[in-house]
Amino acid sequence: MQTLNISDVDFAEPGNMSCPGCGASIAMNLALKALGQDTILVIPACCWAIIAGPYPMSSLKVPILHTAFPSAAVTASGVRAGLDMKGDTKTTVVAWAGDGGSFDIGIQSLSGAAERNDDIIFVCYDNEAYMNTGVQRSSSTPYGSRTTTTPGQGWKKTRKKNMIEIMAAHGVSYAATANIAYPEDLIRKFKKARELKGGTRFIHVYATCTTGWGAPSEYAVKIARLATRCNLFPLYEVEDGITYTLNEKGDTPVDAYLNLQGRFKHLSLEDKAGIQNQVDKDFAVLKNKLSVC
Amino acid sequence: MKHVIEGSHAISEAVKLARVDVVSGYPITPQTHIIEAISEYCANGEMKAKFIPVESEHSAMAAVVGAASTGVRTFTATSSHGLALMHEMLHWAAGARLPIVLGEVNRALGPGWNIWMDQSDSLAQRDTGWIQLYCENGQEAMDTTLFAFRLAELVNLPVMVVIDAFFVSHTFEPVAIPEQEHVDDFLPPYEPRIALDPDNPFALFQMAPPNVYMEMRQSIHRAMEHTLDIYHEVENEFDAVFHRRYGMIEEINCENADIILVTTGSATSTARQVQMDMEKQGERFGILKIKTFRPFPGKAICNALQKAKKVAVLDRNFSFGSGGIFAQEVKGALQVLSQGPVVFNYIAGLGGRDITPDIISEVYLKTRDRDLPPCGSEWLGTSPRDEN
């Protein structure tokens, strides 16, 4: 058995309100190991607004400012501005939002903060739907997925928004994808983001939701790992919107990933072949970006 | 020393003098001059503050919510659609008990697009938990802004300083700009009740289940009541330094008046002139100016109006399907009287239409000449009804 080189210092309490097998909970635990004590979290409406605990409790050992759904990024910008006026330069301000609070209702505020290059880290923990409200589709929900608002034959026929490319296009100093199934890589990226002070940094974390995806809770990490191995969720970093670094290269067919999840079980062989084709094309586009750098 | 400045800039100057730390801003007519001036002060170093040029008014309020949570003094400004877009975050600021000050320039909402004076934007925010203070002119805008920071920080509630579009915001008037040292005497550095701090981690503004939520709401109500209790005292402090005061309400020749006209904002100045002119013709009425809309000083208003026979409320706003909003509130305040005055309600000046001296005279004469008001509100100065 391989031992991971991960600190055993935790900033998350052992008990919280997440579902069994919650990828978002794993993501927070790992991220805080990298970010450390001098961190202020800003959390909008999302699963983590619940997981962090109701008044007067908290499941985390760092300060949390809860804010409204559309406002994670700019609330963090405000916290940063306040700390700057107080002369606090050591604290890292982190907005921690789900895919809805990043891709959909939060994208205006996020784009604004990134364009102003406000000194914050924005983390999107992506579970590919509105899970806290009971699995409704978001613009992060992938093609082929069933949710409670894309049910039956109405399964989602449009693609997932390419969020990291949107953020890279803002020219931010650091944009990266990370995955709960690659903890050392994830921690390295959070540490790197923390060190790159002075502007907006964006980390897109793949965070399984076995409850919403129709999979056994013990498959949370396995499914996440397959997402990267199948090149559905490639792990890479973009610096200044220009320099691309690929961290993992997948070689597994998408069937291995799709077949583990109830949300895709209605798909025909033809549908799956279509998804494979799209994944191959997307990965080729990404590899092209590597070669020009 | 008095300077001739526009109403918007009276607010900007006050924000500078208040040593605000973080200001966010998003342009909207007729508010824009306020944040333009502040961004200039920040750029040229006159003001030591962070100016965040946000991408929407929703974000403008969210930014100052974030900043105020670190325990610094904050300000933003808006109007109309901007205030409507902010609505969610207005609730957030008040529920979070953050002493944010907002400069709000009253403007109509579309459609049709209308950039002119109308109180419907701020009055629609009645139930957000914000203190609302309405100003008559540039001097009052300056003074109220300084006063607002002190009040907000004493009661831990956000305060909206409201001025009329153009009639106040873009009108140049002589305004006494206080010395910095006097402002510092009145407004000490902000000492926050709570502030985000990694050395003392806690969660702010999190989920509040039924077992705690109601007490949190009640605490906002108590803070509003406390505001009514200490308002006079804070005005004493203001008066001691600046020798000016406005009151939650102002009674203008109301003693022994059978008819009292209730006004707000710049229309009060017009009413003052009409009152003087008509007195020469032997006609007499009192004026009650309401400055504080939230908390609503019902008891003071009731005391001021109880001896009158008739009250005429002039509303520059309207609640569709009901009536003028100040009239509703005034009627509510008078309910405690067994034999109170009858209340007439007139609607005028919506969407930037002038409230002329003739309209004020009409309000007085219509009230004088009838024993009882008609059912509902009366709209003044509108075109004859188009039956199609």
XYZ file of C-alpha atoms in Angstrom:
681
model
C 0.000 0.000 0.000
C 1.283 3.409 -0.991
C 1.407 6.159 1.596
C 0.540 9.649 0.365
C 2.740 12.548 1.316
C -0.022 14.617 2.886
C 0.066 16.606 6.120
C -2.044 15.220 8.938
C -2.823 18.722 10.206
C -6.524 19.310 9.636
C -8.480 22.543 9.501
C -11.733 20.657 9.079
C -13.442 19.105 12.085
C -14.075 15.372 11.840
C -17.852 15.729 11.783
C -19.834 17.753 9.249
C -23.183 17.704 7.476
C -22.070 16.303 4.106
C -23.491 13.147 2.542
C -21.435 9.932 2.778
C -18.835 9.929 0.005
C -19.025 13.711 -0.520
C -16.312 14.848 -2.909
C -16.795 18.480 -1.872
C -15.958 17.585 1.708
C -12.756 15.814 0.616
C -11.879 18.829 -1.537
C -12.182 21.254 1.409
C -10.184 19.032 3.721
C -7.313 18.820 1.240
C -7.467 22.491 0.189
C -7.206 23.755 3.771
C -4.171 21.558 4.395
C -2.484 23.561 1.650
C -3.924 26.973 2.511
C -3.309 26.791 6.262
C -4.603 28.798 9.203
C -4.247 32.267 7.715
C -7.233 31.826 5.449
C -10.663 33.442 5.312
C -13.308 31.542 3.357
C -16.240 33.169 1.598
C -18.999 30.681 0.863
C -22.153 31.468 -1.151
C -25.273 29.293 -1.288
C -24.073 25.767 -2.158
C -23.648 22.382 -0.455
C -20.874 23.877 1.644
C -23.257 26.499 3.065
C -24.842 23.507 4.798
C -21.749 21.365 5.358
C -20.073 24.216 7.262
C -22.791 23.957 9.886
C -25.726 26.000 11.221
C -25.491 28.828 13.756
C -23.715 28.796 16.170
C -21.545 25.879 15.003
C -18.796 25.579 12.420
C -17.188 22.479 10.947
C -14.027 24.383 9.975
C -11.173 25.906 11.965
C -10.834 28.990 9.729
C -13.186 32.006 9.592
C -16.098 31.712 7.186
C -18.145 34.543 5.721
C -21.375 33.235 4.222
C -22.761 35.321 1.370
C -25.583 35.274 -1.175
C -25.585 32.945 -4.165
C -24.309 35.306 -6.912
C -21.670 37.034 -4.826
C -18.826 34.746 -3.773
C -16.076 36.428 -5.779
C -16.938 40.055 -5.044
C -17.640 39.424 -1.374
C -14.124 37.974 -1.222
C -12.868 41.100 -3.049
C -14.504 43.196 -0.343
C -12.909 41.133 2.426
C -9.546 41.577 0.702
C -10.032 45.340 0.466
C -10.932 45.529 4.153
C -7.879 43.480 5.160
C -5.666 45.636 2.950
C -6.917 48.765 4.717
C -6.097 47.127 8.043
C -2.599 46.279 6.840
C -3.168 42.521 6.919
C -1.120 41.125 4.059
C -0.658 37.566 5.304
C -4.244 36.320 5.173
C -5.374 34.523 2.003
C -8.971 35.247 0.989
C -10.656 32.303 -0.720
C -14.073 32.231 -2.368
C -15.380 28.664 -2.258
C -18.374 28.084 -4.530
C -20.137 25.199 -6.214
C -20.634 24.969 -9.962
C -23.893 26.941 -9.784
C -22.196 29.739 -7.843
C -19.328 29.750 -10.362
C -20.605 28.736 -13.819
C -24.139 30.155 -13.583
C -25.379 32.718 -11.066
C -21.856 33.535 -9.856
C -20.130 34.041 -13.201
C -20.735 37.802 -13.458
C -19.195 38.497 -10.083
C -16.347 36.062 -10.797
C -15.609 37.611 -14.180
C -15.661 41.079 -12.613
C -13.204 40.100 -9.883
C -10.909 38.378 -12.410
C -10.957 41.389 -14.742
C -10.085 43.706 -11.824
C -7.486 41.099 -10.885
C -8.607 41.253 -7.248
C -6.222 39.455 -4.908
C -8.310 36.347 -4.155
C -8.338 32.630 -4.857
C -11.637 31.505 -6.366
C -12.355 27.804 -5.991
C -15.135 26.107 -7.869
C -15.838 22.680 -6.403
C -17.695 21.112 -9.276
C -20.290 18.410 -8.694
C -21.929 19.108 -12.034
C -25.432 20.092 -10.899
C -27.413 21.928 -8.221
C -26.936 19.180 -5.648
C -27.916 21.085 -2.522
C -31.403 21.713 -3.918
C -31.772 18.119 -5.117
C -29.862 17.536 -8.385
C -31.046 20.125 -10.922
C -29.031 20.753 -14.083
C -26.485 23.586 -14.187
C -24.327 24.794 -17.056
C -21.697 22.461 -15.630
C -23.895 19.384 -16.082
C -22.293 17.290 -18.832
C -23.909 16.155 -22.074
C -25.907 12.993 -21.554
C -26.686 13.486 -17.886
C -30.062 13.061 -16.280
C -30.971 15.413 -13.462
C -34.312 16.253 -11.874
C -34.754 19.083 -14.401
C -33.384 17.050 -17.315
C -35.357 13.851 -16.633
C -36.282 10.890 -18.829
C -35.865 11.541 -22.536
C -35.154 15.168 -21.667
C -31.593 14.262 -20.575
C -29.116 17.061 -21.138
C -28.327 17.499 -24.833
C -25.903 20.408 -24.498
C -22.302 20.451 -23.398
C -20.739 21.443 -20.118
C -19.414 24.994 -20.082
C -15.618 25.119 -20.351
C -15.016 27.132 -17.210
C -11.230 26.980 -16.926
C -10.842 28.280 -20.480
C -13.212 31.152 -19.651
C -11.059 31.998 -16.653
C -7.794 31.545 -18.545
C -9.175 33.934 -21.175
C -9.313 36.603 -18.447
C -5.524 36.347 -18.355
C -5.413 35.559 -14.637
C -2.001 34.647 -13.263
C -3.060 31.114 -12.407
C -5.949 28.881 -13.479
C -5.844 25.171 -12.792
C -7.997 22.091 -12.675
C -7.669 19.710 -9.736
C -9.326 16.485 -8.695
C -10.068 14.945 -5.304
C -8.651 11.663 -6.613
C -5.232 13.310 -7.094
C -4.676 14.757 -3.609
C -0.968 15.534 -3.909
C -1.525 17.352 -7.186
C -4.470 19.216 -5.639
C -2.462 20.294 -2.603
C 0.445 21.406 -4.783
C -1.907 23.584 -6.837
C -3.486 25.208 -3.780
C -0.040 25.937 -2.372
C 1.024 27.433 -5.684
C -2.132 29.548 -5.840
C -1.532 30.767 -2.290
C 2.032 31.816 -3.168
C 0.976 33.702 -6.316
C -0.384 36.644 -4.343
C -1.518 39.885 -5.872
C -4.180 38.828 -8.349
C -7.055 36.501 -9.052
C -6.295 32.799 -9.048
C -8.821 30.172 -10.099
C -8.917 26.479 -9.198
C -11.559 24.197 -10.652
C -11.877 21.113 -8.431
C -13.628 18.010 -9.641
C -15.754 16.865 -6.693
C -17.867 13.747 -7.048
C -21.446 13.753 -5.785
C -22.384 10.105 -5.508
C -25.828 11.092 -4.185
C -26.610 13.098 -7.296
C -24.768 10.955 -9.789
C -26.401 7.679 -8.808
C -23.371 5.780 -7.571
C -22.363 3.992 -4.368
C -20.667 6.365 -1.913
C -17.514 4.246 -1.869
C -17.039 5.030 -5.588
C -16.507 8.767 -4.999
C -12.746 8.701 -5.540
C -12.850 5.962 -8.167
C -15.275 7.916 -10.374
C -13.251 11.107 -9.949
C -10.053 9.301 -10.921
C -11.731 7.853 -14.016
C -12.902 11.344 -15.062
C -9.254 12.314 -15.468
C -8.092 8.934 -16.807
C -10.751 9.166 -19.532
C -9.698 12.763 -20.372
C -13.182 13.986 -19.479
C -11.609 16.196 -16.826
C -7.957 16.712 -17.759
C -5.662 18.036 -15.060
C -3.768 21.101 -16.232
C -2.546 24.558 -15.299
C -2.642 27.813 -17.255
C -0.393 30.691 -16.277
C -1.217 34.234 -17.378
C -3.743 32.762 -19.802
C -0.878 31.646 -22.049
C 1.353 28.916 -20.643
C -0.327 25.514 -20.490
C 0.990 22.555 -18.457
C -0.723 19.162 -18.634
C -0.385 17.160 -15.403
C -1.994 13.840 -16.356
C -2.560 12.052 -19.639
C -5.524 9.693 -19.785
C -5.868 6.565 -21.917
C -9.114 4.979 -20.734
C -12.350 4.875 -22.790
C -15.206 6.972 -21.367
C -17.438 3.892 -20.983
C -15.526 2.952 -17.830
C -16.553 6.285 -16.305
C -20.098 6.507 -17.663
C -21.109 2.954 -16.759
C -20.532 3.470 -13.027
C -23.174 6.208 -12.756
C -26.966 6.094 -12.771
C -27.165 9.544 -14.360
C -25.810 8.113 -17.648
C -27.442 4.670 -17.640
C -30.032 5.557 -20.307
C -27.364 6.373 -22.912
C -27.166 4.142 -26.007
C -23.894 2.807 -27.393
C -24.190 5.466 -30.063
C -24.607 8.211 -27.480
C -21.524 7.003 -25.636
C -19.547 6.861 -28.867
C -20.571 10.482 -29.456
C -19.281 11.445 -26.018
C -15.990 9.615 -26.682
C -15.639 11.468 -29.974
C -16.209 14.826 -28.289
C -13.749 14.033 -25.467
C -11.090 13.075 -28.029
C -11.617 16.311 -29.951
C -11.510 18.432 -26.795
C -8.327 16.734 -25.630
C -6.736 17.291 -29.020
C -7.552 21.005 -28.738
C -5.952 21.088 -25.292
C -2.824 19.288 -26.534
C -2.514 21.864 -29.304
C -2.361 24.568 -26.676
C 0.512 22.704 -25.008
C 2.467 22.497 -28.209
C 2.325 26.218 -28.971
C 3.925 27.065 -25.632
C -17.072 77.940 5.104
C -19.751 77.547 2.456
C -18.986 76.207 -0.992
C -21.334 76.065 -3.947
C -21.527 72.359 -4.729
C -24.117 69.965 -6.074
C -26.042 67.596 -3.801
C -24.210 64.530 -5.077
C -20.883 66.065 -4.196
C -22.139 67.009 -0.732
C -22.429 63.265 -0.122
C -19.014 62.524 -1.688
C -17.383 65.197 0.490
C -19.014 63.743 3.593
C -17.748 60.265 2.703
C -14.238 61.669 2.417
C -14.541 63.499 5.728
C -15.885 60.330 7.378
C -12.588 58.601 6.579
C -14.322 55.684 4.893
C -12.003 52.717 4.217
C -13.694 50.834 1.379
C -16.041 52.203 -1.283
C -17.594 50.219 -4.119
C -19.328 51.815 -7.038
C -21.209 51.111 -10.224
C -22.473 53.913 -12.457
C -26.148 54.763 -12.767
C -27.774 58.108 -13.491
C -28.385 60.209 -11.413
C -26.087 58.753 -8.758
C -22.869 58.585 -10.781
C -21.434 61.927 -9.669
C -21.163 60.611 -6.106
C -18.846 57.713 -6.958
C -16.987 59.674 -9.642
C -15.916 62.225 -7.051
C -14.961 59.522 -4.544
C -12.881 57.624 -7.107
C -11.124 60.902 -7.848
C -10.362 61.465 -4.144
C -8.944 57.922 -3.962
C -6.888 58.379 -7.129
C -5.343 61.674 -6.067
C -4.694 60.568 -2.493
C -7.146 62.972 -0.830
C -8.856 59.927 0.537
C -7.015 56.907 1.905
C -9.472 54.242 0.839
C -9.919 51.293 -1.515
C -12.289 52.036 -4.365
C -13.681 48.873 -5.993
C -15.172 49.576 -9.432
C -17.551 46.613 -9.491
C -19.474 45.139 -12.417
C -22.999 45.533 -10.989
C -24.909 47.039 -8.097
C -25.532 43.585 -6.663
C -21.770 43.269 -6.469
C -21.427 46.828 -5.126
C -23.377 45.867 -2.032
C -21.726 42.416 -1.771
C -18.285 44.068 -1.866
C -19.063 46.348 1.068
C -20.676 43.450 2.945
C -17.348 41.633 2.602
C -15.307 44.681 3.577
C -17.523 45.654 6.523
C -17.183 42.100 7.827
C -13.491 42.791 8.383
C -14.454 45.725 10.619
C -13.794 48.718 8.368
C -16.004 51.683 7.424
C -17.773 51.277 4.072
C -19.910 53.202 1.584
C -21.567 52.737 -1.794
C -24.197 54.625 -3.770
C -26.925 53.835 -6.261
C -30.329 54.692 -7.730
C -33.452 53.049 -9.078
C -32.706 49.865 -11.051
C -29.388 49.663 -9.259
C -31.128 49.612 -5.906
C -33.591 47.037 -7.221
C -30.702 44.819 -8.336
C -29.114 45.269 -4.902
C -32.258 44.151 -3.126
C -30.975 40.710 -2.136
C -27.783 42.164 -0.706
C -29.695 44.919 1.148
C -31.294 42.096 3.115
C -27.862 40.543 3.586
C -26.318 43.762 4.932
C -29.112 44.355 7.432
C -29.411 40.715 8.503
C -25.635 40.696 9.002
C -26.017 43.870 11.131
C -23.310 45.708 9.189
C -23.174 49.527 9.509
C -22.864 50.206 5.776
C -23.922 53.644 4.509
C -25.569 53.863 1.090
C -26.108 57.062 -0.862
C -29.392 56.588 -2.689
C -30.591 59.062 -5.302
C -34.331 58.597 -5.762
C -35.164 57.768 -9.370
C -38.112 56.169 -11.166
C -38.085 52.559 -12.348
C -38.809 51.450 -15.912
C -40.309 50.666 -18.187
C -40.525 53.226 -19.669
C -37.003 54.283 -19.021
C -37.053 57.282 -16.742
C -34.037 58.754 -14.982
C -35.961 61.355 -13.009
C -37.208 61.884 -9.478
C -39.523 59.304 -7.897
C -39.390 57.683 -4.459
C -40.666 54.264 -5.503
C -37.149 52.775 -5.658
C -36.167 53.375 -2.028
C -39.643 52.841 -0.587
C -39.763 49.428 -2.264
C -36.832 48.547 0.041
C -38.953 49.330 3.105
C -38.740 45.859 4.640
C -35.041 45.147 4.125
C -34.022 46.321 7.608
C -32.282 49.518 6.458
C -32.629 52.835 8.212
C -33.863 55.366 5.611
C -33.190 59.101 5.968
C -34.641 61.521 3.383
C -32.942 64.858 2.698
C -34.345 68.153 1.489
C -31.218 69.862 0.121
C -27.464 69.675 -0.300
C -26.609 70.763 3.239
C -28.912 68.168 4.689
C -27.377 65.542 2.379
C -23.894 66.411 3.665
C -24.930 66.440 7.307
C -27.074 63.323 7.074
C -24.246 61.335 5.505
C -21.919 62.158 8.406
C -24.734 61.494 10.869
C -25.513 58.186 9.130
C -22.086 56.686 9.851
C -22.375 57.536 13.541
C -25.905 56.206 13.805
C -25.148 53.024 11.826
C -22.165 52.203 13.998
C -24.118 52.798 17.213
C -27.063 50.547 16.334
C -25.344 48.088 13.955
C -27.772 48.673 11.129
C -27.105 49.924 7.597
C -28.327 53.406 6.676
C -29.646 54.725 3.373
C -29.174 58.476 2.841
C -31.805 59.434 0.283
C -31.786 62.515 -1.960
C -34.054 63.563 -4.843
C -32.840 62.949 -8.396
C -31.681 66.226 -9.973
C -33.710 68.482 -7.638
C -31.046 67.748 -5.006
C -28.426 65.546 -6.689
C -27.615 67.940 -9.548
C -28.570 71.257 -7.970
C -25.717 73.526 -6.930
C -26.316 75.163 -3.582
C -24.158 76.797 -0.918
C -23.148 74.019 1.478
C -21.087 74.414 4.637
C -18.323 71.819 4.406
C -17.094 71.034 7.921
C -13.466 70.988 8.969
C -11.889 67.543 9.220
C -11.104 68.026 12.916
C -14.755 68.767 13.674
C -15.846 65.666 11.794
C -13.285 63.644 13.730
C -14.735 65.036 16.962
C -18.213 63.895 16.017
C -17.302 60.624 14.305
C -14.708 58.540 16.173
C -12.924 55.653 14.424
C -15.209 52.681 13.886
C -14.919 50.043 16.598
C -16.526 46.935 15.147
C -18.501 44.495 17.253
C -17.174 41.635 15.151
C -14.474 41.266 12.494
C -13.203 38.315 10.481
C -9.903 37.185 11.952
C -7.943 33.970 11.271
C -6.592 34.086 14.841
C -10.139 33.899 16.159
C -12.066 31.833 13.630
C -15.869 31.795 13.569
C -18.553 31.612 10.942
C -20.592 34.690 10.042
C -24.075 34.888 8.503
C -24.503 31.141 8.226
C -27.579 28.932 8.152
C -30.062 29.909 10.883
C -32.676 27.230 11.552
C -36.146 27.997 13.002
C -34.854 27.728 16.579
C -32.680 30.860 16.156
C -33.928 32.774 13.084
C -36.874 34.485 14.753
C -34.724 35.903 17.560
C -32.325 37.254 14.922
C -35.221 39.055 13.209
C -36.417 40.394 16.525
C -32.972 41.780 17.257
C -33.161 43.850 14.048
C -36.538 45.153 15.184
C -35.078 46.032 18.580
C -32.209 47.868 16.904
C -34.763 49.899 14.939
C -36.600 50.742 18.166
C -33.304 51.630 19.797
C -32.646 53.962 16.855
C -35.822 55.881 17.714
C -34.640 56.091 21.332
C -31.139 57.432 20.654
C -31.770 59.528 17.529
C -32.279 62.721 19.499
C -29.136 62.088 21.533
C -27.006 61.564 18.417
C -28.476 64.772 17.014
C -27.425 66.535 20.195
C -23.867 65.335 19.579
C -24.074 66.502 15.967
C -25.549 69.846 16.971
C -22.842 70.404 19.584
C -20.161 70.190 16.883
C -21.875 71.554 13.755
C -24.757 73.676 15.180
C -27.342 72.132 12.904
C -30.095 69.536 13.439
C -33.021 68.229 11.426
C -35.068 65.913 13.655
C -36.765 62.705 12.579
C -39.607 65.024 11.646
C -39.754 68.798 11.336
C -42.912 70.708 12.276
C -43.176 73.932 10.295
C -45.822 76.262 11.767
C -47.973 73.335 12.844
C -49.193 74.939 16.116
C -52.945 75.478 15.976
C -53.020 74.591 12.272
C -56.291 72.944 11.187
C -54.664 71.585 8.056
C -51.199 70.054 7.990
C -49.462 69.135 4.794
C -47.063 66.144 5.061
C -44.057 66.264 2.730
C -40.665 64.679 2.152
C -37.487 65.638 0.315
C -37.140 68.740 -1.852
C -40.909 69.200 -2.220
C -40.755 70.451 1.366
C -38.792 73.515 0.225
C -41.492 74.351 -2.307
C -44.135 73.860 0.371
C -42.266 76.239 2.709
C -42.445 78.972 0.052
C -46.141 78.350 -0.678
C -46.869 78.408 3.038
C -45.317 81.870 3.324
C -47.038 83.172 0.185
C -50.471 81.911 1.199
C -50.146 83.225 4.717
C -50.029 86.716 3.170
C -53.392 85.896 1.591
C -54.812 84.857 4.951
C -54.599 81.122 4.294
C -52.858 79.085 6.937
C -51.533 75.522 6.976
C -48.772 73.673 8.751
C -46.117 71.477 7.163
C -44.814 68.251 8.621
C -41.606 67.132 6.962
C -40.780 63.465 7.454
C -37.055 62.727 7.340
C -36.930 59.267 8.910
C -38.947 56.641 7.058
C -37.329 53.638 8.758
C -37.597 53.438 11.661
C -40.942 55.195 11.216
C -41.353 57.780 14.004
C -45.069 57.044 14.387
C -45.397 58.410 17.897
C -43.767 61.737 17.018
C -45.874 62.030 13.872
C -49.013 61.249 15.827
C -48.161 63.936 18.374
C -47.524 66.463 15.637
C -50.761 65.755 13.784
C -53.246 64.916 16.525
C -54.651 68.410 16.969
C -55.157 69.062 13.263
C -58.577 68.538 11.654
C -57.225 67.492 8.284
C -53.931 66.039 7.120
C -52.864 66.081 3.462
C -50.072 63.643 2.608
C -48.230 64.443 -0.597
C -46.691 61.269 -1.985
C -44.067 61.211 -4.726
C -44.458 57.458 -4.970
C -47.230 54.919 -5.338
C -48.004 51.391 -4.238
C -50.124 49.931 -7.045
C -53.444 48.626 -5.842
C -53.165 50.576 -2.616
C -52.017 54.195 -2.468
C -49.277 56.625 -1.555
C -46.784 54.956 0.749
C -46.199 57.788 3.233
C -49.981 58.218 3.499
C -50.388 54.568 4.456
C -47.747 54.909 7.124
C -49.194 58.161 8.484
C -52.704 56.640 8.630
C -51.231 53.686 10.506
C -49.574 56.007 13.021
C -52.833 57.905 13.622
C -54.816 54.725 14.347
C -54.092 55.089 18.062
C -56.176 58.288 18.227
C -59.880 57.901 18.987
C -60.715 61.121 17.110
C -57.795 61.815 14.840
C -57.665 64.046 11.774
C -58.993 62.826 8.420
C -56.190 61.982 5.985
C -56.199 63.085 2.344
C -53.631 61.528 0.008
C -52.329 63.269 -3.102
C -50.001 61.731 -5.681
C -47.759 64.121 -7.606
C -44.358 64.466 -9.169
C -43.803 60.885 -10.322
C -41.042 60.206 -12.844
C -39.508 63.661 -12.519
C -42.615 65.764 -13.019
C -42.327 69.031 -11.112
C -44.149 69.571 -7.873
C -44.800 73.227 -8.527
C -46.064 75.861 -6.077
C -49.404 75.570 -7.934
C -49.609 71.867 -7.070
C -48.923 72.590 -3.404
C -51.638 75.277 -3.458
C -54.023 72.835 -5.091
C -53.306 70.262 -2.363
C -54.102 72.857 0.294
C -57.254 74.201 -1.359
C -58.675 70.764 -2.164
C -58.146 69.732 1.431
C -59.600 72.977 2.807
C -62.725 72.795 0.689
C -63.838 69.264 1.538
C -64.848 67.688 4.829
C -63.825 64.164 3.901
C -61.319 62.686 1.455
C -62.527 60.599 -1.463
C -61.879 56.876 -1.354
C -58.270 56.224 -2.350
C -55.547 58.588 -3.552
C -55.944 61.600 -5.798
C -53.508 62.030 -8.680
C -52.627 65.622 -9.414
C -51.562 67.108 -12.719
C -52.220 64.042 -14.877
C -53.837 64.261 -18.345
C -57.557 63.530 -18.662
C -58.230 59.801 -18.631
C -57.936 57.985 -21.936
C -60.795 55.450 -21.953
C -59.056 53.402 -24.657
